[in-house]
Amino acid sequence: MAVSYKKLFHMMIEKEMTNAELQQKAGFSANIITRLKRNGYISLESIESICHVMNCGVDDILEFVSDENKKCQQ
């Protein structure tokens, strides 16, 4: 099982929020943004910070996808 953060990026577009704004408001490094873009691992602490900033739940920013779907998306 892999993680996709497409929902987060769609939400950011809807709220007209840039990567830099999310990074600053959530208080994490540019590395986290890079990991999000690559659907990589980020800590639960970072996910919690994003949810707080975006005023949403975990299921609003990420979803689990099968490894087959992940290969197709790349």
N, CA, C and O atoms as a CHARMM CRD file, in Angstrom:
* protein
*
  296
    1    1 MET  N      0.83900  -1.17700   0.00000 PROA 1      0.00000
    2    1 MET  CA     0.00000   0.00000   0.00000 PROA 1      0.00000
    3    1 MET  C      0.88700   1.24400   0.00000 PROA 1      0.00000
    4    1 MET  O      1.88200   1.31400   0.72100 PROA 1      0.00000
    5    2 ALA  N      0.52000   2.19200  -0.79500 PROA 2      0.00000
    6    2 ALA  CA     1.25000   3.45700  -0.88900 PROA 2      0.00000
    7    2 ALA  C      0.31100   4.59500  -0.49600 PROA 2      0.00000
    8    2 ALA  O     -0.90000   4.40400  -0.39000 PROA 2      0.00000
    9    3 VAL  N      0.87500   5.75700  -0.28500 PROA 3      0.00000
   10    3 VAL  CA     0.10300   6.93300   0.10300 PROA 3      0.00000
   11    3 VAL  C      0.12900   7.94500  -1.04000 PROA 3      0.00000
   12    3 VAL  O      1.15800   8.13600  -1.68700 PROA 3      0.00000
   13    4 SER  N     -0.99900   8.58500  -1.27900 PROA 4      0.00000
   14    4 SER  CA    -1.09400   9.65400  -2.26300 PROA 4      0.00000
   15    4 SER  C     -1.57300  10.92200  -1.55200 PROA 4      0.00000
   16    4 SER  O     -2.51100  10.88700  -0.75600 PROA 4      0.00000
   17    5 TYR  N     -0.91000  12.03700  -1.85500 PROA 5      0.00000
   18    5 TYR  CA    -1.28100  13.32300  -1.26800 PROA 5      0.00000
   19    5 TYR  C     -1.97300  14.23000  -2.27900 PROA 5      0.00000
   20    5 TYR  O     -2.00000  15.44700  -2.10200 PROA 5      0.00000
   21    6 LYS  N     -2.53600  13.64200  -3.34400 PROA 6      0.00000
   22    6 LYS  CA    -3.23300  14.44100  -4.35300 PROA 6      0.00000
   23    6 LYS  C     -4.33600  15.29900  -3.73100 PROA 6      0.00000
   24    6 LYS  O     -4.52300  16.45600  -4.10600 PROA 6      0.00000
   25    7 LYS  N     -5.05700  14.72000  -2.78400 PROA 7      0.00000
   26    7 LYS  CA    -6.15100  15.45200  -2.13500 PROA 7      0.00000
   27    7 LYS  C     -5.64400  16.73700  -1.48400 PROA 7      0.00000
   28    7 LYS  O     -6.30800  17.77200  -1.54200 PROA 7      0.00000
   29    8 LEU  N     -4.47100  16.66700  -0.86800 PROA 8      0.00000
   30    8 LEU  CA    -3.89400  17.84900  -0.23000 PROA 8      0.00000
   31    8 LEU  C     -3.62700  18.93400  -1.26100 PROA 8      0.00000
   32    8 LEU  O     -3.98100  20.09300  -1.04900 PROA 8      0.00000
   33    9 PHE  N     -3.00700  18.56700  -2.37100 PROA 9      0.00000
   34    9 PHE  CA    -2.66600  19.56200  -3.38500 PROA 9      0.00000
   35    9 PHE  C     -3.90300  20.15000  -4.04500 PROA 9      0.00000
   36    9 PHE  O     -3.90900  21.32500  -4.41100 PROA 9      0.00000
   37   10 HSD  N     -4.95700  19.34500  -4.20200 PROA 10     0.00000
   38   10 HSD  CA    -6.22300  19.88100  -4.71200 PROA 10     0.00000
   39   10 HSD  C     -6.81900  20.87900  -3.71200 PROA 10     0.00000
   40   10 HSD  O     -7.32700  21.93000  -4.10400 PROA 10     0.00000
   41   11 MET  N     -6.75300  20.54700  -2.43400 PROA 11     0.00000
   42   11 MET  CA    -7.27100  21.44200  -1.40200 PROA 11     0.00000
   43   11 MET  C     -6.48100  22.74800  -1.37100 PROA 11     0.00000
   44   11 MET  O     -7.05400  23.82500  -1.20500 PROA 11     0.00000
   45   12 MET  N     -5.16700  22.64600  -1.53300 PROA 12     0.00000
   46   12 MET  CA    -4.33100  23.84800  -1.54400 PROA 12     0.00000
   47   12 MET  C     -4.70700  24.75700  -2.71200 PROA 12     0.00000
   48   12 MET  O     -4.73900  25.97900  -2.56600 PROA 12     0.00000
   49   13 ILE  N     -4.98900  24.16200  -3.86600 PROA 13     0.00000
   50   13 ILE  CA    -5.40600  24.95500  -5.02200 PROA 13     0.00000
   51   13 ILE  C     -6.72800  25.65200  -4.72900 PROA 13     0.00000
   52   13 ILE  O     -6.88700  26.83700  -5.01900 PROA 13     0.00000
   53   14 GLU  N     -7.68100  24.91500  -4.15100 PROA 14     0.00000
   54   14 GLU  CA    -8.98500  25.49700  -3.81800 PROA 14     0.00000
   55   14 GLU  C     -8.85100  26.66000  -2.84400 PROA 14     0.00000
   56   14 GLU  O     -9.58300  27.64500  -2.94100 PROA 14     0.00000
   57   15 LYS  N     -7.91400  26.54300  -1.90600 PROA 15     0.00000
   58   15 LYS  CA    -7.71600  27.58900  -0.89700 PROA 15     0.00000
   59   15 LYS  C     -6.68400  28.62800  -1.33200 PROA 15     0.00000
   60   15 LYS  O     -6.34600  29.53700  -0.57400 PROA 15     0.00000
   61   16 GLU  N     -6.18600  28.47900  -2.56600 PROA 16     0.00000
   62   16 GLU  CA    -5.18100  29.38900  -3.12800 PROA 16     0.00000
   63   16 GLU  C     -3.98100  29.52900  -2.20200 PROA 16     0.00000
   64   16 GLU  O     -3.51900  30.63600  -1.92700 PROA 16     0.00000
   65   17 MET  N     -3.48400  28.39100  -1.72400 PROA 17     0.00000
   66   17 MET  CA    -2.34000  28.35700  -0.81600 PROA 17     0.00000
   67   17 MET  C     -1.12900  27.78800  -1.54800 PROA 17     0.00000
   68   17 MET  O     -1.22800  26.76300  -2.22200 PROA 17     0.00000
   69   18 THR  N     -0.00200  28.44900  -1.41400 PROA 18     0.00000
   70   18 THR  CA     1.22500  27.97800  -2.04900 PROA 18     0.00000
   71   18 THR  C      1.93600  26.97500  -1.14800 PROA 18     0.00000
   72   18 THR  O      1.63400  26.85000   0.03900 PROA 18     0.00000
   73   19 ASN  N      2.88800  26.26500  -1.74700 PROA 19     0.00000
   74   19 ASN  CA     3.70900  25.34600  -0.96200 PROA 19     0.00000
   75   19 ASN  C      4.44000  26.08800   0.15100 PROA 19     0.00000
   76   19 ASN  O      4.53300  25.60200   1.27900 PROA 19     0.00000
   77   20 ALA  N      4.95400  27.26400  -0.17600 PROA 20     0.00000
   78   20 ALA  CA     5.70000  28.05500   0.80700 PROA 20     0.00000
   79   20 ALA  C      4.80600  28.47500   1.97400 PROA 20     0.00000
   80   20 ALA  O      5.24400  28.46800   3.12500 PROA 20     0.00000
   81   21 GLU  N      3.56300  28.83700   1.68400 PROA 21     0.00000
   82   21 GLU  CA     2.62800  29.22100   2.74600 PROA 21     0.00000
   83   21 GLU  C      2.32800  28.04300   3.66300 PROA 21     0.00000
   84   21 GLU  O      2.31800  28.18500   4.88600 PROA 21     0.00000
   85   22 LEU  N      2.08300  26.88400   3.06700 PROA 22     0.00000
   86   22 LEU  CA     1.82200  25.69200   3.87700 PROA 22     0.00000
   87   22 LEU  C      3.03300  25.37800   4.74400 PROA 22     0.00000
   88   22 LEU  O      2.90300  25.09800   5.93600 PROA 22     0.00000
   89   23 GLN  N      4.18800  25.42700   4.14300 PROA 23     0.00000
   90   23 GLN  CA     5.42900  25.14400   4.87100 PROA 23     0.00000
   91   23 GLN  C      5.58900  26.08200   6.06300 PROA 23     0.00000
   92   23 GLN  O      5.91200  25.64500   7.16800 PROA 23     0.00000
   93   24 GLN  N      5.36400  27.36100   5.83400 PROA 24     0.00000
   94   24 GLN  CA     5.53500  28.34100   6.91400 PROA 24     0.00000
   95   24 GLN  C      4.47900  28.16900   8.00600 PROA 24     0.00000
   96   24 GLN  O      4.80900  28.16000   9.19200 PROA 24     0.00000
   97   25 LYS  N      3.22200  28.03300   7.61500 PROA 25     0.00000
   98   25 LYS  CA     2.13400  27.92300   8.59200 PROA 25     0.00000
   99   25 LYS  C      2.20300  26.62500   9.39000 PROA 25     0.00000
  100   25 LYS  O      1.88900  26.60800  10.58000 PROA 25     0.00000
  101   26 ALA  N      2.61500  25.53400   8.73400 PROA 26     0.00000
  102   26 ALA  CA     2.70100  24.24600   9.42200 PROA 26     0.00000
  103   26 ALA  C      4.02400  24.08700  10.17000 PROA 26     0.00000
  104   26 ALA  O      4.15400  23.21700  11.03000 PROA 26     0.00000
  105   27 GLY  N      4.99100  24.92100   9.84200 PROA 27     0.00000
  106   27 GLY  CA     6.25300  24.92600  10.57400 PROA 27     0.00000
  107   27 GLY  C      7.17400  23.76600  10.25200 PROA 27     0.00000
  108   27 GLY  O      7.80600  23.21400  11.15200 PROA 27     0.00000
  109   28 PHE  N      7.26200  23.38400   8.97600 PROA 28     0.00000
  110   28 PHE  CA     8.20000  22.32900   8.62600 PROA 28     0.00000
  111   28 PHE  C      9.10100  22.76700   7.48100 PROA 28     0.00000
  112   28 PHE  O      8.90900  23.83400   6.89800 PROA 28     0.00000
  113   29 SER  N     10.08700  21.93000   7.16500 PROA 29     0.00000
  114   29 SER  CA    11.09900  22.27700   6.17000 PROA 29     0.00000
  115   29 SER  C     10.61600  22.00800   4.74500 PROA 29     0.00000
  116   29 SER  O      9.58800  21.36800   4.52800 PROA 29     0.00000
  117   30 ALA  N     11.38000  22.50900   3.79300 PROA 30     0.00000
  118   30 ALA  CA    11.09000  22.28500   2.37700 PROA 30     0.00000
  119   30 ALA  C     11.17000  20.79700   2.02900 PROA 30     0.00000
  120   30 ALA  O     10.54800  20.35200   1.06400 PROA 30     0.00000
  121   31 ASN  N     11.93200  20.02800   2.80800 PROA 31     0.00000
  122   31 ASN  CA    12.02100  18.58300   2.58500 PROA 31     0.00000
  123   31 ASN  C     10.65100  17.92200   2.65300 PROA 31     0.00000
  124   31 ASN  O     10.37200  16.99100   1.89800 PROA 31     0.00000
  125   32 ILE  N      9.80700  18.39100   3.54000 PROA 32     0.00000
  126   32 ILE  CA     8.46900  17.79700   3.69600 PROA 32     0.00000
  127   32 ILE  C      7.65100  18.03500   2.43000 PROA 32     0.00000
  128   32 ILE  O      6.94900  17.13500   1.97000 PROA 32     0.00000
  129   33 ILE  N      7.73200  19.22800   1.86900 PROA 33     0.00000
  130   33 ILE  CA     7.01200  19.52100   0.62700 PROA 33     0.00000
  131   33 ILE  C      7.49300  18.58500  -0.47800 PROA 33     0.00000
  132   33 ILE  O      6.68500  18.05400  -1.24000 PROA 33     0.00000
  133   34 THR  N      8.79400  18.38500  -0.56500 PROA 34     0.00000
  134   34 THR  CA     9.36200  17.48400  -1.57200 PROA 34     0.00000
  135   34 THR  C      8.83900  16.07100  -1.37900 PROA 34     0.00000
  136   34 THR  O      8.47300  15.40500  -2.34700 PROA 34     0.00000
  137   35 ARG  N      8.80000  15.61200  -0.13900 PROA 35     0.00000
  138   35 ARG  CA     8.28200  14.26400   0.13700 PROA 35     0.00000
  139   35 ARG  C      6.80700  14.14500  -0.22500 PROA 35     0.00000
  140   35 ARG  O      6.36900  13.12200  -0.75200 PROA 35     0.00000
  141   36 LEU  N      6.04600  15.19700   0.06200 PROA 36     0.00000
  142   36 LEU  CA     4.62200  15.18800  -0.28600 PROA 36     0.00000
  143   36 LEU  C      4.44300  15.08000  -1.79300 PROA 36     0.00000
  144   36 LEU  O      3.60600  14.31300  -2.26900 PROA 36     0.00000
  145   37 LYS  N      5.21900  15.83800  -2.53600 PROA 37     0.00000
  146   37 LYS  CA     5.11500  15.80900  -3.99900 PROA 37     0.00000
  147   37 LYS  C      5.46400  14.43800  -4.56200 PROA 37     0.00000
  148   37 LYS  O      4.93800  14.02800  -5.59700 PROA 37     0.00000
  149   38 ARG  N      6.35600  13.73400  -3.87200 PROA 38     0.00000
  150   38 ARG  CA     6.78400  12.40800  -4.32000 PROA 38     0.00000
  151   38 ARG  C      5.98700  11.28700  -3.66600 PROA 38     0.00000
  152   38 ARG  O      6.31300  10.11000  -3.82200 PROA 38     0.00000
  153   39 ASN  N      4.93800  11.66000  -2.93100 PROA 39     0.00000
  154   39 ASN  CA     4.11900  10.69000  -2.19100 PROA 39     0.00000
  155   39 ASN  C      4.97800   9.83800  -1.26500 PROA 39     0.00000
  156   39 ASN  O      4.77100   8.63100  -1.13700 PROA 39     0.00000
  157   40 GLY  N      5.93200  10.48100  -0.62900 PROA 40     0.00000
  158   40 GLY  CA     6.82800   9.79400   0.28600 PROA 40     0.00000
  159   40 GLY  C      6.33000   9.82000   1.71500 PROA 40     0.00000
  160   40 GLY  O      5.28300  10.39300   2.01700 PROA 40     0.00000
  161   41 TYR  N      7.09800   9.19000   2.58800 PROA 41     0.00000
  162   41 TYR  CA     6.74400   9.12900   4.00400 PROA 41     0.00000
  163   41 TYR  C      6.94100  10.49000   4.66100 PROA 41     0.00000
  164   41 TYR  O      7.96500  11.14200   4.45700 PROA 41     0.00000
  165   42 ILE  N      5.96300  10.91400   5.44500 PROA 42     0.00000
  166   42 ILE  CA     6.13500  12.04800   6.35800 PROA 42     0.00000
  167   42 ILE  C      5.58200  11.61400   7.70900 PROA 42     0.00000
  168   42 ILE  O      4.73300  10.72700   7.79100 PROA 42     0.00000
  169   43 SER  N      6.06600  12.24100   8.74500 PROA 43     0.00000
  170   43 SER  CA     5.67700  11.84900  10.10000 PROA 43     0.00000
  171   43 SER  C      4.22300  12.21700  10.39800 PROA 43     0.00000
  172   43 SER  O      3.63900  13.08700   9.75200 PROA 43     0.00000
  173   44 LEU  N      3.66800  11.54400  11.37300 PROA 44     0.00000
  174   44 LEU  CA     2.32000  11.88200  11.81400 PROA 44     0.00000
  175   44 LEU  C      2.27200  13.29400  12.39100 PROA 44     0.00000
  176   44 LEU  O      1.24700  13.97100  12.30600 PROA 44     0.00000
  177   45 GLU  N      3.35800  13.72500  12.96300 PROA 45     0.00000
  178   45 GLU  CA     3.43300  15.09300  13.48500 PROA 45     0.00000
  179   45 GLU  C      3.24500  16.10200  12.34600 PROA 45     0.00000
  180   45 GLU  O      2.54000  17.09900  12.50500 PROA 45     0.00000
  181   46 SER  N      3.87600  15.83800  11.20600 PROA 46     0.00000
  182   46 SER  CA     3.72800  16.72200  10.03900 PROA 46     0.00000
  183   46 SER  C      2.30800  16.66500   9.49800 PROA 46     0.00000
  184   46 SER  O      1.73800  17.69500   9.13800 PROA 46     0.00000
  185   47 ILE  N      1.73800  15.47400   9.43900 PROA 47     0.00000
  186   47 ILE  CA     0.35800  15.33100   8.97500 PROA 47     0.00000
  187   47 ILE  C     -0.59300  16.08600   9.88700 PROA 47     0.00000
  188   47 ILE  O     -1.51700  16.75300   9.42300 PROA 47     0.00000
  189   48 GLU  N     -0.36000  15.97500  11.18900 PROA 48     0.00000
  190   48 GLU  CA    -1.19100  16.70200  12.16200 PROA 48     0.00000
  191   48 GLU  C     -1.08600  18.20700  11.94500 PROA 48     0.00000
  192   48 GLU  O     -2.09500  18.91100  11.99400 PROA 48     0.00000
  193   49 SER  N      0.11100  18.70200  11.70700 PROA 49     0.00000
  194   49 SER  CA     0.31800  20.13100  11.45800 PROA 49     0.00000
  195   49 SER  C     -0.42100  20.58800  10.20600 PROA 49     0.00000
  196   49 SER  O     -1.04700  21.64700  10.19700 PROA 49     0.00000
  197   50 ILE  N     -0.34200  19.78000   9.14900 PROA 50     0.00000
  198   50 ILE  CA    -1.03500  20.11900   7.90900 PROA 50     0.00000
  199   50 ILE  C     -2.53900  20.16100   8.13400 PROA 50     0.00000
  200   50 ILE  O     -3.21100  21.08600   7.67800 PROA 50     0.00000
  201   51 CYS  N     -3.07000  19.16600   8.83100 PROA 51     0.00000
  202   51 CYS  CA    -4.51200  19.12300   9.11500 PROA 51     0.00000
  203   51 CYS  C     -4.94500  20.33100   9.92400 PROA 51     0.00000
  204   51 CYS  O     -6.01800  20.88800   9.68700 PROA 51     0.00000
  205   52 HSD  N     -4.12300  20.73900  10.87300 PROA 52     0.00000
  206   52 HSD  CA    -4.44000  21.91900  11.69200 PROA 52     0.00000
  207   52 HSD  C     -4.49500  23.17400  10.81600 PROA 52     0.00000
  208   52 HSD  O     -5.42800  23.97000  10.92100 PROA 52     0.00000
  209   53 VAL  N     -3.49800  23.34400   9.96000 PROA 53     0.00000
  210   53 VAL  CA    -3.43400  24.51700   9.08500 PROA 53     0.00000
  211   53 VAL  C     -4.58400  24.52200   8.08200 PROA 53     0.00000
  212   53 VAL  O     -5.18700  25.56300   7.82400 PROA 53     0.00000
  213   54 MET  N     -4.88100  23.35500   7.52000 PROA 54     0.00000
  214   54 MET  CA    -5.92100  23.25600   6.49600 PROA 54     0.00000
  215   54 MET  C     -7.31600  23.10500   7.09000 PROA 54     0.00000
  216   54 MET  O     -8.31200  23.12700   6.36700 PROA 54     0.00000
  217   55 ASN  N     -7.38200  22.95200   8.41400 PROA 55     0.00000
  218   55 ASN  CA    -8.65900  22.79600   9.11700 PROA 55     0.00000
  219   55 ASN  C     -9.45500  21.61700   8.53100 PROA 55     0.00000
  220   55 ASN  O    -10.59400  21.76400   8.09000 PROA 55     0.00000
  221   56 CYS  N     -8.80800  20.44700   8.54500 PROA 56     0.00000
  222   56 CYS  CA    -9.42400  19.26900   7.95200 PROA 56     0.00000
  223   56 CYS  C     -8.96700  18.01500   8.68200 PROA 56     0.00000
  224   56 CYS  O     -8.17100  18.08800   9.61800 PROA 56     0.00000
  225   57 GLY  N     -9.46700  16.87600   8.25500 PROA 57     0.00000
  226   57 GLY  CA    -9.06000  15.59400   8.80400 PROA 57     0.00000
  227   57 GLY  C     -8.04000  14.91300   7.90300 PROA 57     0.00000
  228   57 GLY  O     -7.80600  15.33700   6.77200 PROA 57     0.00000
  229   58 VAL  N     -7.44700  13.86100   8.41900 PROA 58     0.00000
  230   58 VAL  CA    -6.41700  13.12800   7.68400 PROA 58     0.00000
  231   58 VAL  C     -6.94900  12.62200   6.34400 PROA 58     0.00000
  232   58 VAL  O     -6.25900  12.71500   5.32900 PROA 58     0.00000
  233   59 ASP  N     -8.15800  12.09200   6.33600 PROA 59     0.00000
  234   59 ASP  CA    -8.71200  11.54000   5.09800 PROA 59     0.00000
  235   59 ASP  C     -9.00600  12.60600   4.04800 PROA 59     0.00000
  236   59 ASP  O     -9.29100  12.27800   2.89600 PROA 59     0.00000
  237   60 ASP  N     -8.93900  13.87600   4.43400 PROA 60     0.00000
  238   60 ASP  CA    -9.12800  14.96800   3.47800 PROA 60     0.00000
  239   60 ASP  C     -7.84600  15.31000   2.72100 PROA 60     0.00000
  240   60 ASP  O     -7.89700  15.97800   1.68900 PROA 60     0.00000
  241   61 ILE  N     -6.69200  14.85500   3.22900 PROA 61     0.00000
  242   61 ILE  CA    -5.42700  15.22400   2.59300 PROA 61     0.00000
  243   61 ILE  C     -4.64200  14.05000   2.02000 PROA 61     0.00000
  244   61 ILE  O     -3.73400  14.24700   1.21300 PROA 61     0.00000
  245   62 LEU  N     -4.98300  12.83500   2.43000 PROA 62     0.00000
  246   62 LEU  CA    -4.24800  11.69200   1.89300 PROA 62     0.00000
  247   62 LEU  C     -5.17300  10.52300   1.68900 PROA 62     0.00000
  248   62 LEU  O     -6.25900  10.44500   2.26300 PROA 62     0.00000
  249   63 GLU  N     -4.70800   9.61000   0.84700 PROA 63     0.00000
  250   63 GLU  CA    -5.44000   8.36900   0.63800 PROA 63     0.00000
  251   63 GLU  C     -4.43800   7.26200   0.36400 PROA 63     0.00000
  252   63 GLU  O     -3.34100   7.49800  -0.14200 PROA 63     0.00000
  253   64 PHE  N     -4.83500   6.07100   0.70500 PROA 64     0.00000
  254   64 PHE  CA    -4.00500   4.90500   0.43900 PROA 64     0.00000
  255   64 PHE  C     -4.38500   4.34700  -0.92800 PROA 64     0.00000
  256   64 PHE  O     -5.56300   4.20100  -1.25600 PROA 64     0.00000
  257   65 VAL  N     -3.36600   4.04200  -1.70600 PROA 65     0.00000
  258   65 VAL  CA    -3.57800   3.46900  -3.03200 PROA 65     0.00000
  259   65 VAL  C     -2.76600   2.18700  -3.13300 PROA 65     0.00000
  260   65 VAL  O     -1.74600   2.02300  -2.46400 PROA 65     0.00000
  261   66 SER  N     -3.23600   1.28700  -3.97800 PROA 66     0.00000
  262   66 SER  CA    -2.49700   0.04800  -4.15100 PROA 66     0.00000
  263   66 SER  C     -1.17900   0.33000  -4.86600 PROA 66     0.00000
  264   66 SER  O     -1.05900   1.33400  -5.56800 PROA 66     0.00000
  265   67 ASP  N     -0.22000  -0.52200  -4.69900 PROA 67     0.00000
  266   67 ASP  CA     1.08300  -0.33900  -5.32600 PROA 67     0.00000
  267   67 ASP  C      0.96200  -0.33500  -6.84900 PROA 67     0.00000
  268   67 ASP  O      1.75200   0.32500  -7.52500 PROA 67     0.00000
  269   68 GLU  N     -0.00300  -1.05500  -7.39500 PROA 68     0.00000
  270   68 GLU  CA    -0.22500  -1.07400  -8.84500 PROA 68     0.00000
  271   68 GLU  C     -0.62700   0.30200  -9.34800 PROA 68     0.00000
  272   68 GLU  O     -0.14500   0.74900 -10.38900 PROA 68     0.00000
  273   69 ASN  N     -1.51200   0.97800  -8.61500 PROA 69     0.00000
  274   69 ASN  CA    -1.94500   2.33500  -8.99000 PROA 69     0.00000
  275   69 ASN  C     -0.77300   3.30500  -8.91100 PROA 69     0.00000
  276   69 ASN  O     -0.66700   4.22000  -9.72700 PROA 69     0.00000
  277   70 LYS  N      0.09800   3.11100  -7.94100 PROA 70     0.00000
  278   70 LYS  CA     1.23800   3.99200  -7.77700 PROA 70     0.00000
  279   70 LYS  C      2.16200   3.89500  -8.99200 PROA 70     0.00000
  280   70 LYS  O      2.67200   4.90700  -9.47400 PROA 70     0.00000
  281   71 LYS  N      2.37100   2.69800  -9.47400 PROA 71     0.00000
  282   71 LYS  CA     3.22200   2.49400 -10.65600 PROA 71     0.00000
  283   71 LYS  C      2.61800   3.17700 -11.87700 PROA 71     0.00000
  284   71 LYS  O      3.34600   3.74100 -12.69400 PROA 71     0.00000
  285   72 CYS  N      1.30300   3.13200 -12.00500 PROA 72     0.00000
  286   72 CYS  CA     0.62400   3.74300 -13.14100 PROA 72     0.00000
  287   72 CYS  C      0.70100   5.26400 -13.08700 PROA 72     0.00000
  288   72 CYS  O      0.72900   5.91400 -14.13200 PROA 72     0.00000
  289   73 GLN  N      0.73700   5.84600 -11.87900 PROA 73     0.00000
  290   73 GLN  CA     0.76200   7.29500 -11.72200 PROA 73     0.00000
  291   73 GLN  C      2.13200   7.88300 -12.03900 PROA 73     0.00000
  292   73 GLN  O      2.22900   9.07000 -12.35000 PROA 73     0.00000
  293   74 GLN  N      3.18600   7.08600 -11.96800 PROA 74     0.00000
  294   74 GLN  CA     4.53500   7.61700 -12.17800 PROA 74     0.00000
  295   74 GLN  C      4.87200   7.75900 -13.62300 PROA 74     0.00000
  296   74 GLN  O      5.97400   8.19400 -13.95900 PROA 74     0.00000
